């Protein structure tokens, strides 16, 4: 199978524009095989997995063996990334890495990430603790081509990690509807560090199932197409997609698969030129749709729109004001209450993987008020956020 539109990924081999995340096709070996087969057809050569995803590595190893027995693999072979949670000692880490390779049936990994470099102690573990020894051993033994990290941590921590020069790639939350980490991604790419966007479809706003208002705001394009095109235009190395079934890969196939030809708004009918990864992903009609989307949000939010500048921080009560008001922006501005409610109700329930304090913690001290360049009534908006979103259902999924 030809590799369409590959991009450099740190110091490793080039990867496809989309990466198959393996945290969803976990109902059994057969669904994983079906998804892997669809990924191959969609031109995907990069697979991301982790021991923390339950049976994912075992199922993936079986699926890789099945396709190999059929003589099926991408041109140049699969690129595989797995991850290790920080905190283990050297011997335990060695054992875990060997177990990963055994489950996958591979002699080596292309990429090994520190899974969730979310706190300073995780960075210390990876750069001066047992993790540093573990990562050096893994590359020295030829078991891993390059090491990197995924992070849900603060921008300051991510910047610190990137500045250590220890990591060749990173996996970050980079979304059309959450662009705060884009400057970090750009500077990483400029340094030759590969950047993977974590789940633009799901974590980026449940864009595979958009509300009617968002669909209308993005018309004539699907919101997911706009989000993918936006990130590809930014030069992000690869976008992860946690497919549960083959149909979940339709947009990846339409936009970047071997048959992709650009300019599509319907994943079932791709058309136009086959072009390299560095083609222009945003044409005038996409820019127009993005402007229309932004204008619709601004109009609905009016003077209550949070500009995400972060000038209001720090809050003495630890309220993550911009993160909470971003959820309000999405709910009020684009009808994304379901997504915003899911994220809001995970606060305090996902450890260091997400925010730990919600809007109810605001004590109305007023410290933030003079710092907001938009003179937003922050305590009132936080109370409104809590009232709108606190009762929504919640769920938890890795990433
Ligand atoms: S008013 Fe609320 S959000 Fe603002 S600084 Fe005080 S406690 Fe924090
Ligand atoms: S200072 Fe105002 S506009 Fe900026 S992030 Fe805080 S609340 Fe939003």
Coordinates of C-alpha atoms and ligand atoms in Angstrom, one line a residue:
X1 CA 0.0 0.0 0.0
X2 CA 1.4 3.4 -0.8
X3 CA 1.9 5.9 1.9
X4 CA 0.0 9.1 1.1
X5 CA 1.1 12.4 2.5
X6 CA 3.6 11.4 5.1
X7 CA 5.3 14.0 7.3
X8 CA 8.5 13.9 9.4
X9 CA 7.9 12.9 13.0
X10 CA 10.9 14.0 15.1
X11 CA 14.0 11.9 14.3
X12 CA 11.9 8.9 13.4
X13 CA 10.5 7.7 10.1
X14 CA 7.8 9.7 8.3
X15 CA 4.3 9.1 9.5
X16 CA 0.9 9.4 7.9
X17 CA -1.1 12.6 8.5
X18 CA -3.5 10.5 10.6
X19 CA -2.5 8.2 13.4
X20 CA -4.7 5.3 14.5
X21 CA -5.3 5.5 18.3
X22 CA -6.1 2.1 19.7
X23 CA -8.0 2.9 22.9
X24 CA -11.5 2.3 21.5
X25 CA -11.5 -0.9 19.4
X26 CA -11.4 -3.0 22.5
X27 CA -14.5 -5.2 22.2
X28 CA -12.2 -8.0 21.0
X29 CA -9.5 -9.0 18.5
X30 CA -12.0 -8.9 15.5
X31 CA -12.9 -5.2 15.9
X32 CA -9.2 -4.3 16.2
X33 CA -8.4 -6.2 13.1
X34 CA -11.3 -4.5 11.2
X35 CA -10.1 -1.1 12.3
X36 CA -6.5 -1.8 11.4
X37 CA -7.5 -3.1 8.0
X38 CA -9.5 0.1 7.4
X39 CA -6.5 2.2 8.6
X40 CA -4.3 0.6 6.1
X41 CA -6.8 1.3 3.3
X42 CA -7.0 4.9 4.6
X43 CA -3.2 5.3 4.1
X44 CA -2.4 5.3 7.8
X45 CA 0.9 3.8 8.8
X46 CA 1.2 5.2 12.3
X47 CA -0.3 3.4 15.3
X48 CA -0.5 4.6 18.8
X49 CA -1.2 2.4 21.8
X50 CA -0.3 2.0 25.5
X51 CA -0.4 -0.6 28.3
X52 CA -2.9 1.7 30.0
X53 CA -5.4 1.0 27.2
X54 CA -6.3 -2.4 28.6
X55 CA -6.1 -5.2 26.0
X56 CA -5.2 -2.8 23.1
X57 CA -1.6 -3.9 22.7
X58 CA -2.6 -7.6 22.8
X59 CA -5.4 -7.1 20.2
X60 CA -3.2 -4.9 18.1
X61 CA -0.3 -7.4 18.1
X62 CA -2.8 -10.1 17.0
X63 CA -4.2 -7.8 14.2
X64 CA -0.7 -7.0 13.0
X65 CA 0.2 -10.6 12.8
X66 CA -3.1 -11.4 10.9
X67 CA -2.4 -8.7 8.3
X68 CA 1.2 -9.7 8.0
X69 CA 0.1 -13.3 7.2
X70 CA -1.9 -11.8 4.4
X71 CA 1.1 -9.9 3.2
X72 CA -0.5 -6.6 4.0
X73 CA 1.3 -3.6 5.5
X74 CA 2.0 0.0 4.6
X75 CA 4.9 0.8 2.3
X76 CA 8.0 0.8 4.6
X77 CA 6.1 -0.9 7.3
X78 CA 4.0 0.2 10.3
X79 CA 5.3 2.9 12.6
X80 CA 4.3 2.1 16.2
X81 CA 4.2 4.4 19.3
X82 CA 3.5 3.1 22.7
X83 CA 3.7 4.8 26.1
X84 CA 4.8 4.2 29.7
X85 CA 3.3 5.9 32.7
X86 CA 5.9 7.9 34.6
X87 CA 7.0 6.9 38.1
X88 CA 8.2 3.4 37.8
X89 CA 11.8 2.3 38.8
X90 CA 14.3 1.2 36.2
X91 CA 13.7 -2.6 36.5
X92 CA 10.0 -2.3 36.4
X93 CA 10.2 0.0 33.4
X94 CA 12.5 -2.4 31.6
X95 CA 10.0 -5.2 32.3
X96 CA 7.1 -3.1 31.1
X97 CA 8.9 -2.2 27.8
X98 CA 9.8 -5.8 27.1
X99 CA 6.1 -6.8 27.8
X100 CA 5.0 -4.1 25.3
X101 CA 7.2 -5.5 22.6
X102 CA 6.1 -9.0 23.4
X103 CA 2.4 -8.1 23.2
X104 CA 2.9 -6.3 19.9
X105 CA 5.1 -9.0 18.5
X106 CA 7.8 -6.5 17.5
X107 CA 11.5 -6.4 18.1
X108 CA 11.5 -2.6 18.6
X109 CA 9.2 0.5 18.7
X110 CA 9.6 3.5 16.5
X111 CA 8.6 5.8 19.4
X112 CA 8.1 5.5 23.1
X113 CA 6.3 8.3 25.0
X114 CA 6.2 9.1 28.7
X115 CA 2.4 8.7 29.0
X116 CA 1.0 11.8 30.8
X117 CA 3.9 14.1 31.6
X118 CA 1.4 16.2 33.4
X119 CA 3.2 17.3 36.6
X120 CA 6.8 18.6 37.4
X121 CA 7.6 15.3 39.2
X122 CA 6.8 13.5 36.0
X123 CA 9.3 15.7 34.1
X124 CA 11.9 15.1 36.9
X125 CA 11.3 11.3 36.6
X126 CA 11.9 11.5 32.9
X127 CA 15.0 13.8 32.8
X128 CA 16.9 13.1 36.1
X129 CA 15.2 10.2 37.8
X130 CA 14.7 6.5 36.9
X131 CA 12.8 7.5 33.8
X132 CA 16.0 9.1 32.4
X133 CA 17.9 5.9 32.9
X134 CA 15.0 3.8 31.4
X135 CA 14.7 6.0 28.3
X136 CA 18.5 5.9 27.8
X137 CA 18.6 2.2 28.2
X138 CA 15.7 1.7 25.8
X139 CA 17.3 3.7 23.0
X140 CA 20.8 2.4 23.8
X141 CA 19.6 -1.2 23.5
X142 CA 17.9 -0.4 20.1
X143 CA 14.5 -1.2 21.5
X144 CA 13.2 2.3 20.7
X145 CA 14.1 4.7 17.9
X146 CA 13.1 7.9 19.7
X147 CA 11.5 9.0 22.9
X148 CA 8.9 11.7 23.5
X149 CA 6.0 12.5 25.8
X150 CA 2.3 13.1 25.9
X151 CA 1.0 15.8 28.2
X152 CA -2.2 17.2 29.5
X153 CA -0.2 19.6 31.8
X154 CA 0.3 23.3 31.9
X155 CA 1.8 25.2 29.0
X156 CA 4.8 26.1 31.2
X157 CA 5.5 22.5 32.0
X158 CA 5.2 21.5 28.3
X159 CA 7.6 24.3 27.4
X160 CA 10.0 23.2 30.0
X161 CA 9.9 19.6 28.8
X162 CA 10.5 20.7 25.2
X163 CA 13.4 22.8 26.2
X164 CA 15.3 19.9 27.8
X165 CA 16.2 18.6 24.4
X166 CA 15.5 15.1 25.6
X167 CA 12.4 14.4 23.6
X168 CA 12.0 14.0 19.8
X169 CA 8.2 14.2 19.7
X170 CA 5.2 15.2 21.8
X171 CA 1.5 14.5 21.9
X172 CA -0.6 17.5 22.8
X173 CA -4.1 18.8 23.0
X174 CA -4.3 21.0 19.9
X175 CA -7.7 21.8 18.6
X176 CA -9.6 24.2 16.4
X177 CA -11.7 25.0 19.5
X178 CA -8.7 25.1 21.9
X179 CA -5.7 26.8 20.3
X180 CA -3.7 27.7 23.5
X181 CA -1.0 25.1 22.8
X182 CA -0.5 26.0 19.2
X183 CA 2.5 28.3 19.8
X184 CA 4.2 25.4 21.7
X185 CA 3.5 23.1 18.8
X186 CA 4.9 25.6 16.3
X187 CA 8.1 26.1 18.3
X188 CA 8.5 22.3 18.7
X189 CA 8.1 21.8 15.0
X190 CA 10.6 24.5 14.3
X191 CA 13.1 22.6 16.4
X192 CA 12.4 19.4 14.5
X193 CA 10.3 17.8 17.3
X194 CA 7.4 15.8 16.0
X195 CA 4.0 16.9 17.2
X196 CA 0.9 14.6 17.4
X197 CA -2.5 16.2 18.0
X198 CA -4.5 14.2 20.5
X199 CA -7.9 13.3 19.3
X200 CA -9.1 16.4 17.4
X201 CA -12.4 14.6 16.7
X202 CA -13.4 13.6 20.3
X203 CA -11.4 15.7 22.7
X204 CA -11.6 18.6 20.2
X205 CA -15.3 18.8 20.8
X206 CA -17.1 15.5 19.9
X207 CA -16.9 16.8 16.3
X208 CA -17.9 13.4 14.9
X209 CA -21.4 14.1 16.3
X210 CA -21.8 17.9 16.1
X211 CA -24.9 19.8 17.3
X212 CA -27.1 21.3 14.7
X213 CA -25.9 24.9 15.5
X214 CA -22.3 24.0 14.9
X215 CA -23.1 22.2 11.7
X216 CA -24.9 25.3 10.5
X217 CA -22.0 27.5 11.6
X218 CA -19.5 25.5 9.6
X219 CA -21.6 24.9 6.5
X220 CA -20.9 23.9 3.8
X221 CA -18.2 22.0 5.5
X222 CA -18.5 19.4 8.3
X223 CA -17.0 20.7 11.5
X224 CA -14.6 17.8 11.7
X225 CA -13.3 18.5 8.2
X226 CA -12.6 22.1 9.1
X227 CA -10.9 21.0 12.4
X228 CA -8.7 18.5 10.6
X229 CA -7.8 21.0 7.8
X230 CA -7.0 23.7 10.3
X231 CA -4.5 21.5 12.2
X232 CA -2.9 20.1 9.0
X233 CA -2.5 23.6 7.8
X234 CA -0.7 24.5 11.0
X235 CA 1.9 21.8 10.0
X236 CA 1.1 19.4 12.9
X237 CA 2.9 16.2 12.1
X238 CA 0.0 13.8 12.6
X239 CA -3.6 13.8 14.0
X240 CA -4.7 10.9 16.2
X241 CA -8.0 9.2 15.7
X242 CA -9.4 6.7 18.1
X243 CA -11.5 4.6 15.8
X244 CA -13.9 2.1 17.3
X245 CA -15.1 0.8 13.9
X246 CA -13.9 1.2 10.3
X247 CA -16.4 3.9 9.5
X248 CA -14.7 6.2 12.0
X249 CA -11.8 6.5 9.6
X250 CA -13.9 7.9 6.8
X251 CA -12.7 11.5 7.1
X252 CA -9.0 10.3 7.4
X253 CA -9.4 8.3 4.2
X254 CA -11.2 11.2 2.4
X255 CA -8.7 13.8 3.4
X256 CA -5.4 12.0 3.4
X257 CA -5.8 8.5 2.1
X258 CA -4.4 7.2 -1.1
X259 CA -7.6 8.1 -3.0
X260 CA -7.8 11.5 -1.4
X261 CA -7.9 14.4 -3.7
X262 CA -8.8 17.4 -1.5
X263 CA -11.6 19.8 -1.4
X264 CA -14.2 17.4 -0.1
X265 CA -17.1 18.1 2.2
X266 CA -18.5 14.6 2.1
X267 CA -16.3 11.7 3.3
X268 CA -18.1 9.3 1.1
X269 CA -17.1 11.1 -2.1
X270 CA -13.5 12.2 -2.1
X271 CA -12.3 14.0 -5.2
X272 CA -9.5 16.3 -6.6
X273 CA -5.7 16.3 -6.8
X274 CA -3.5 13.9 -5.0
X275 CA -0.9 16.1 -3.5
X276 CA 1.9 15.9 -1.0
X277 CA 1.6 16.5 2.7
X278 CA 2.7 20.1 2.4
X279 CA -0.1 21.2 0.1
X280 CA -2.4 24.0 1.2
X281 CA -5.1 22.6 3.4
X282 CA -7.1 25.8 3.8
X283 CA -8.5 27.3 0.6
X284 CA -10.5 30.5 0.5
X285 CA -13.7 28.7 1.0
X286 CA -12.3 27.1 4.2
X287 CA -11.1 30.4 5.5
X288 CA -14.5 31.8 4.8
X289 CA -16.2 29.0 6.8
X290 CA -13.8 29.5 9.7
X291 CA -14.5 33.2 9.7
X292 CA -18.2 32.5 9.6
X293 CA -17.8 30.1 12.5
X294 CA -15.9 32.6 14.6
X295 CA -18.4 35.4 13.8
X296 CA -21.3 33.2 14.8
X297 CA -19.7 32.4 18.2
X298 CA -18.8 36.1 18.8
X299 CA -22.3 37.2 18.0
X300 CA -24.0 34.7 20.4
X301 CA -21.6 35.4 23.2
X302 CA -21.6 39.1 22.8
X303 CA -19.6 41.0 25.4
X304 CA -19.5 37.8 27.6
X305 CA -17.0 36.1 25.3
X306 CA -13.8 35.0 27.1
X307 CA -10.8 35.8 24.9
X308 CA -8.7 33.1 26.5
X309 CA -5.8 35.5 27.2
X310 CA -5.2 34.0 30.7
X311 CA -4.5 37.5 32.1
X312 CA -6.9 36.8 35.0
X313 CA -4.7 34.1 36.5
X314 CA -3.7 33.1 39.1
X315 CA -6.8 32.7 41.1
X316 CA -6.2 32.4 44.8
X317 CA -8.8 29.6 44.9
X318 CA -7.2 27.8 42.1
X319 CA -10.1 28.2 39.7
X320 CA -8.9 27.6 36.1
X321 CA -10.9 30.5 34.8
X322 CA -9.9 30.3 31.1
X323 CA -10.5 26.6 30.9
X324 CA -14.0 26.9 32.4
X325 CA -15.0 29.9 30.4
X326 CA -13.8 28.2 27.2
X327 CA -16.4 25.5 28.0
X328 CA -19.0 28.3 28.4
X329 CA -17.8 29.8 25.1
X330 CA -18.5 26.5 23.4
X331 CA -21.8 25.9 25.0
X332 CA -23.2 29.4 24.5
X333 CA -21.4 30.2 21.3
X334 CA -21.8 27.0 19.3
X335 CA -24.4 24.9 21.0
X336 CA -21.8 22.4 22.2
X337 CA -23.5 21.8 25.6
X338 CA -23.1 18.1 25.5
X339 CA -19.3 18.2 25.0
X340 CA -18.9 21.1 27.4
X341 CA -21.0 19.3 30.0
X342 CA -18.9 16.1 29.6
X343 CA -15.7 17.9 30.1
X344 CA -17.0 20.0 33.0
X345 CA -18.3 17.0 34.9
X346 CA -14.9 15.3 34.6
X347 CA -13.3 18.0 36.6
X348 CA -11.9 16.6 39.9
X349 CA -12.6 13.1 38.7
X350 CA -9.6 12.4 36.4
X351 CA -6.6 13.2 38.6
X352 CA -3.9 15.0 36.9
X353 CA -5.3 14.3 33.4
X354 CA -7.7 17.2 33.6
X355 CA -8.7 20.2 35.7
X356 CA -9.2 19.6 39.4
X357 CA -11.3 22.6 40.5
X358 CA -14.6 23.7 39.0
X359 CA -16.4 27.0 38.9
X360 CA -18.1 26.3 42.3
X361 CA -14.8 27.1 44.0
X362 CA -15.0 30.8 43.1
X363 CA -15.2 32.8 46.4
X364 CA -16.0 36.0 44.6
X365 CA -12.8 37.7 46.0
X366 CA -12.6 39.9 42.9
X367 CA -8.8 39.5 42.4
X368 CA -9.2 38.5 38.8
X369 CA -11.6 41.3 37.8
X370 CA -9.0 44.2 37.2
X371 CA -6.8 41.8 35.3
X372 CA -9.3 41.0 32.6
X373 CA -8.8 43.2 29.5
X374 CA -12.4 42.6 28.5
X375 CA -13.8 43.6 31.9
X376 CA -15.7 40.4 32.1
X377 CA -17.8 39.8 35.2
X378 CA -15.8 36.6 35.9
X379 CA -17.5 35.4 39.1
X380 CA -21.0 35.8 37.5
X381 CA -19.8 34.0 34.3
X382 CA -18.3 31.2 36.4
X383 CA -21.6 30.8 38.3
X384 CA -23.5 30.7 35.0
X385 CA -21.0 28.1 33.7
X386 CA -21.7 25.9 36.7
X387 CA -25.4 26.3 36.4
X388 CA -25.4 25.4 32.7
X389 CA -23.0 22.5 32.8
X390 CA -22.9 20.9 36.3
X391 CA -25.8 18.5 35.8
X392 CA -24.6 17.1 32.4
X393 CA -23.6 13.4 32.2
X394 CA -20.0 12.5 32.5
X395 CA -17.7 9.9 31.0
X396 CA -14.0 9.0 31.0
X397 CA -11.8 7.9 28.3
X398 CA -8.0 7.9 28.0
X399 CA -6.3 10.8 26.2
Ligands
LIG1 S1 -13.4 36.2 42.0 FE1 -13.4 33.9 41.9 S2 -12.3 33.4 40.0 FE2 -11.8 35.5 40.5 S3 -9.9 35.4 41.6 FE3 -11.6 35.4 43.1 S4 -12.1 33.3 43.6 FE4 -10.8 33.3 41.7
LIG2 S1 -8.6 37.7 31.5 FE1 -10.7 37.7 30.8 S2 -10.7 37.3 28.6 FE2 -8.7 36.7 29.4 S3 -8.9 34.5 30.0 FE3 -9.4 35.6 31.8 S4 -11.6 35.9 31.7 FE4 -11.0 35.3 29.7

